[in-house]
């Protein structure tokens, strides 16, 4: 964060493709940044209770700079001018985010010893950033300018991205769950199933999408009913097929480990109570294995966010539309318009499923 104060913070260009000029922070902002960084560092050494609040302030300050510096750069410029984030601001935001994460750990440790609200202070940056966004503070940032141009297409592709992820995850769970139960009871089946699923993971996603074009095209030509429902060599069908195959390994592997990890004594106790095999599975083994199994589903969901981006290359849509459009035209702002929401989507899915794992773990612990 200290080094970031001397690096360029904004790249001002006359349009999205032209070369531009790098702009640095004014001296007053540099002094403010140095003060914030040093205060956070010294608090970590001498006053740990202040670290969550200071870290959250540093991240909020970076977000404020993001809007104010880019907004000031495009003021008075032509309509097509773009103010992009440069290395200094990215480095500041990275350092502040790492500091916030560490501050959250410090806050939880202090709260476990003496109570208090320290863990929540590390999240004060979130309402601050949301308020800035709601007030249009980031309107000058090039990514927001691209979003305003691509507004309708953005939500269309975001919806398609979510659709691909959720359908592929659902199919992988429907296929993988019974296979995991079967494999957990038979070592030979386990070796074959996990081996095949692991083999699929070794094939690059783009290569797998390409390999599916020919067989799905032939299948659609041979069975007109499939073509009528949208099955073809390009589009959603090969994308969902590839994504489902990729998601099978974490679902299978964690399912087998989770089911085999239930203590034999617990199952023996259930048998001694007169439960049948089906009752033991549904009432004892599956509930105990579910938190670990959900971990595999969470891993699959996060992985599918990235694979869904590549699916744009075969016409399946998704946020990859902006990523590859930006790559083809050399427009970094378009790349970020697809990449940043994809990264946030992965974080949100991971957080929600991790929370579900923790909730089930607590319920089983009380039970």
XYZ file of C-alpha atoms in Angstrom:
367
model
C 0.000 0.000 0.000
C 2.900 2.376 0.697
C 4.481 1.631 -2.689
C 1.123 2.131 -4.419
C 1.081 5.815 -3.436
C 3.911 6.583 -5.882
C 2.670 4.488 -8.812
C 0.285 5.724 -11.549
C -3.339 5.422 -10.472
C -5.329 6.286 -13.591
C -4.809 5.752 -17.321
C -6.656 8.410 -19.326
C -7.318 7.544 -22.996
C -9.237 9.435 -25.687
C -11.168 6.201 -26.438
C -11.187 2.551 -25.370
C -8.443 1.501 -27.842
C -6.038 4.438 -28.097
C -2.898 4.836 -26.017
C -3.235 7.229 -23.115
C -1.477 9.102 -20.332
C -0.806 7.829 -16.821
C -1.964 10.081 -13.971
C -0.688 10.013 -10.401
C -2.281 10.996 -7.098
C -2.130 14.645 -6.038
C 0.307 15.338 -3.146
C -2.555 15.706 -0.635
C -3.950 12.275 -1.551
C -0.461 10.753 -1.378
C -0.091 12.095 2.153
C -3.493 10.726 3.111
C -2.604 7.319 1.685
C 0.715 7.202 3.507
C -0.999 8.155 6.754
C -3.661 5.457 6.336
C -1.119 2.760 5.472
C 1.237 3.652 8.334
C -1.609 3.909 10.847
C -2.854 0.446 9.886
C 0.643 -1.043 10.107
C 1.405 0.544 13.487
C -1.982 -0.478 14.883
C -1.201 -4.078 13.990
C 1.883 -3.845 16.192
C 0.688 -1.714 19.114
C -3.144 -1.525 19.075
C -4.727 -4.657 17.547
C -8.275 -3.627 18.431
C -8.084 -0.724 15.985
C -6.919 -2.877 13.061
C -10.396 -3.927 11.760
C -11.640 -0.335 11.667
C -8.451 1.026 10.086
C -8.316 -1.750 7.508
C -11.935 -1.147 6.527
C -11.174 2.581 6.273
C -8.205 1.884 3.977
C -10.345 -0.211 1.622
C -13.128 2.395 1.632
C -10.530 5.067 0.893
C -9.315 3.078 -2.116
C -12.888 2.768 -3.411
C -13.382 6.500 -2.952
C -10.188 7.182 -4.883
C -11.392 4.838 -7.631
C -14.434 7.017 -8.223
C -12.969 10.443 -7.529
C -9.744 10.042 -9.552
C -11.405 8.455 -12.593
C -14.228 10.992 -12.444
C -11.776 13.883 -12.278
C -9.768 12.445 -15.190
C -12.713 12.305 -17.642
C -14.145 15.660 -16.603
C -14.035 17.986 -19.604
C -12.946 15.177 -21.954
C -14.741 13.918 -25.055
C -17.629 11.452 -24.710
C -15.482 8.510 -25.790
C -12.698 9.194 -23.257
C -11.958 6.367 -20.842
C -10.321 6.543 -17.390
C -8.982 3.116 -16.455
C -7.534 1.942 -13.161
C -3.744 1.713 -13.243
C -1.187 -0.234 -11.215
C -1.170 2.021 -8.140
C -4.862 1.704 -7.404
C -4.935 -2.048 -8.111
C -2.001 -2.509 -5.719
C -3.676 -0.374 -3.054
C -6.947 -2.290 -3.316
C -5.097 -5.622 -3.168
C -3.142 -4.579 -0.085
C -6.251 -3.174 1.582
C -8.232 -6.354 0.850
C -5.492 -8.541 2.339
C -5.398 -6.238 5.360
C -9.175 -6.465 5.776
C -8.992 -10.250 5.662
C -6.281 -10.293 8.331
C -8.210 -7.748 10.369
C -11.237 -10.028 10.319
C -9.133 -12.844 11.758
C -7.760 -10.516 14.438
C -11.263 -9.303 15.259
C -12.637 -12.826 15.639
C -9.751 -13.778 17.903
C -10.259 -10.714 20.114
C -14.017 -11.260 20.228
C -13.542 -14.884 21.296
C -11.452 -13.688 24.245
C -13.236 -10.566 25.449
C -16.273 -10.108 23.215
C -16.959 -6.940 21.268
C -17.811 -5.932 17.730
C -14.322 -6.109 16.208
C -15.209 -8.821 13.624
C -17.992 -6.616 12.217
C -15.801 -3.511 11.957
C -13.798 -5.206 9.207
C -16.976 -5.212 7.074
C -17.723 -1.482 7.355
C -16.220 -0.963 3.895
C -19.076 -2.904 2.292
C -21.937 -0.463 3.068
C -19.582 2.401 2.204
C -18.830 0.953 -1.244
C -22.507 0.117 -1.852
C -23.465 3.695 -0.951
C -20.830 5.087 -3.339
C -22.098 2.863 -6.147
C -25.733 3.837 -5.479
C -24.818 7.523 -5.621
C -23.025 7.114 -8.958
C -19.582 7.778 -7.533
C -17.951 5.290 -9.943
C -19.571 6.718 -13.088
C -16.219 7.943 -14.409
C -14.556 4.512 -14.268
C -14.085 2.962 -17.702
C -15.678 -0.355 -16.683
C -18.835 1.441 -15.549
C -18.865 3.420 -18.812
C -18.728 0.153 -20.763
C -21.505 -1.263 -18.582
C -23.728 1.717 -19.386
C -23.206 1.085 -23.096
C -23.753 -2.694 -22.750
C -26.441 -2.540 -20.040
C -29.087 -4.729 -21.668
C -26.589 -7.226 -23.068
C -24.836 -7.447 -19.697
C -27.871 -8.743 -17.815
C -28.730 -11.078 -20.659
C -25.267 -12.654 -20.550
C -25.194 -12.684 -16.738
C -28.482 -14.586 -16.721
C -27.130 -17.051 -19.286
C -23.982 -17.499 -17.190
C -26.023 -18.302 -14.083
C -28.254 -20.634 -16.081
C -25.277 -22.637 -17.361
C -23.758 -22.900 -13.880
C -26.925 -23.927 -12.047
C -28.109 -26.433 -14.672
C -24.658 -28.050 -14.988
C -24.293 -28.193 -11.200
C -27.744 -29.738 -10.858
C -27.007 -32.345 -13.540
C -23.632 -33.172 -11.980
C -25.298 -33.640 -8.579
C -28.097 -35.807 -9.995
C -25.597 -38.015 -11.821
C -22.821 -37.920 -9.257
C -24.873 -38.548 -6.106
C -26.014 -42.119 -6.917
C -22.598 -42.921 -8.406
C -20.913 -41.701 -5.199
C -23.205 -43.876 -3.064
C -22.425 -46.888 -5.268
C -18.702 -46.181 -5.289
C -18.581 -45.726 -1.504
C -19.804 -49.321 -1.110
C -17.623 -50.939 -3.782
C -13.862 -50.339 -4.061
C -13.673 -51.532 -7.673
C -16.491 -49.231 -8.784
C -14.851 -46.396 -6.870
C -11.579 -46.828 -8.763
C -13.293 -46.865 -12.157
C -15.666 -43.972 -11.509
C -13.097 -41.671 -9.918
C -10.541 -42.599 -12.562
C -12.870 -41.673 -15.430
C -13.935 -38.422 -13.741
C -10.305 -37.562 -13.024
C -9.400 -38.288 -16.645
C -11.998 -35.783 -17.834
C -10.390 -33.133 -15.611
C -7.067 -33.551 -17.419
C -8.626 -32.449 -20.737
C -8.499 -28.639 -21.178
C -11.956 -27.097 -21.194
C -11.564 -25.592 -24.652
C -10.402 -28.936 -26.068
C -13.340 -30.764 -24.476
C -15.796 -28.262 -25.946
C -14.227 -28.807 -29.360
C -14.330 -32.587 -29.039
C -18.055 -32.501 -28.319
C -18.966 -30.606 -31.492
C -18.753 -33.560 -33.891
C -20.607 -36.227 -31.837
C -23.403 -33.878 -30.783
C -23.831 -32.675 -34.376
C -24.064 -36.275 -35.582
C -26.523 -37.117 -32.811
C -28.720 -34.127 -33.670
C -28.735 -35.102 -37.346
C -29.587 -38.718 -36.533
C -32.404 -37.821 -34.109
C -34.409 -34.819 -35.382
C -36.322 -34.642 -32.082
C -33.091 -33.679 -30.305
C -32.400 -30.938 -32.825
C -35.936 -29.671 -32.251
C -35.217 -29.160 -28.541
C -31.949 -27.320 -29.234
C -29.289 -30.035 -29.241
C -26.529 -29.256 -31.755
C -22.754 -29.214 -32.069
C -22.506 -25.638 -30.830
C -24.448 -23.637 -28.291
C -25.849 -24.639 -24.914
C -25.884 -28.443 -25.350
C -22.093 -29.025 -25.647
C -21.450 -26.356 -23.017
C -23.718 -28.063 -20.476
C -22.272 -31.469 -21.350
C -18.700 -30.314 -20.818
C -19.514 -28.400 -17.641
C -21.399 -31.366 -16.174
C -18.446 -33.665 -16.887
C -16.051 -31.209 -15.255
C -18.211 -30.871 -12.140
C -18.508 -34.636 -11.605
C -15.079 -35.168 -10.030
C -15.465 -32.922 -6.930
C -19.045 -34.148 -6.419
C -17.986 -37.805 -6.694
C -14.754 -37.545 -4.735
C -16.188 -35.652 -1.781
C -19.289 -37.841 -1.782
C -17.238 -41.027 -1.557
C -14.961 -39.583 1.138
C -17.926 -38.218 3.114
C -19.931 -41.446 3.051
C -16.923 -43.581 3.922
C -15.946 -41.167 6.677
C -19.009 -41.847 8.810
C -17.811 -43.779 11.863
C -18.675 -47.499 11.717
C -19.716 -47.357 15.364
C -22.469 -44.884 14.538
C -23.828 -47.173 11.830
C -23.583 -50.185 14.170
C -25.548 -48.272 16.792
C -28.231 -47.498 14.216
C -28.334 -51.151 13.231
C -28.670 -52.110 16.882
C -31.701 -49.823 17.150
C -33.395 -51.906 14.500
C -32.969 -49.596 11.505
C -32.977 -51.096 8.034
C -30.192 -50.364 5.545
C -32.262 -47.648 3.878
C -33.150 -46.058 7.207
C -29.496 -46.045 8.281
C -28.499 -44.347 5.024
C -31.189 -41.642 4.969
C -31.378 -40.944 8.715
C -27.768 -41.428 9.817
C -25.122 -41.776 7.121
C -26.328 -39.128 4.659
C -26.976 -36.370 7.247
C -23.534 -36.912 8.779
C -21.833 -36.957 5.363
C -23.728 -33.988 3.923
C -21.441 -31.123 5.153
C -18.362 -32.744 3.593
C -20.300 -33.618 0.452
C -21.476 -30.008 0.132
C -17.836 -28.952 0.142
C -17.377 -30.834 -3.129
C -20.487 -29.230 -4.601
C -19.116 -25.833 -3.561
C -15.813 -26.555 -5.300
C -17.681 -27.625 -8.414
C -19.800 -24.445 -8.408
C -16.759 -22.171 -8.180
C -14.976 -24.110 -10.930
C -18.018 -23.895 -13.221
C -17.955 -20.089 -13.069
C -14.679 -20.160 -14.991
C -15.654 -22.953 -17.385
C -18.881 -21.127 -18.258
C -16.809 -18.159 -19.437
C -15.018 -20.342 -22.000
C -18.361 -21.660 -23.302
C -18.867 -18.391 -25.191
C -16.397 -19.690 -27.793
C -18.991 -22.230 -29.003
C -21.891 -19.795 -28.881
C -23.277 -20.671 -25.452
C -23.199 -17.077 -24.193
C -22.331 -15.938 -20.699
C -19.932 -13.367 -19.315
C -17.259 -14.784 -21.577
C -18.908 -12.708 -24.342
C -17.358 -9.553 -22.875
C -14.045 -11.221 -22.075
C -13.470 -12.525 -25.586
C -14.881 -9.392 -27.223
C -12.346 -7.394 -25.243
C -9.530 -9.757 -26.196
C -10.410 -9.561 -29.894
C -10.568 -5.769 -29.917
C -7.787 -5.131 -27.400
C -10.224 -3.379 -25.018
C -9.217 -4.113 -21.431
C -12.358 -2.421 -20.117
C -14.571 -4.987 -21.831
C -12.454 -7.797 -20.419
C -12.962 -6.430 -16.917
C -16.703 -6.045 -17.548
C -16.852 -9.829 -17.910
C -14.064 -10.865 -15.545
C -14.977 -8.804 -12.472
C -18.629 -9.996 -12.274
C -17.452 -13.579 -12.844
C -14.999 -13.277 -9.946
C -17.676 -11.744 -7.709
C -20.115 -14.473 -8.723
C -17.588 -17.142 -7.712
C -17.054 -15.432 -4.340
C -20.811 -15.162 -3.714
C -21.441 -18.819 -4.580
C -18.520 -19.921 -2.418
C -19.749 -17.807 0.514
C -23.348 -19.029 0.284
C -22.413 -22.703 0.050
C -19.779 -22.343 2.762
C -22.425 -20.808 5.003
C -24.739 -23.744 4.254
C -21.940 -26.154 5.193
C -21.378 -24.329 8.490
C -25.117 -24.256 9.233
C -25.485 -27.996 8.670
C -22.342 -28.647 10.691
C -23.717 -26.684 13.657
C -27.086 -28.433 13.475
C -25.440 -31.854 13.391
C -23.141 -30.813 16.240
C -26.145 -29.922 18.405
C -27.895 -33.107 17.387
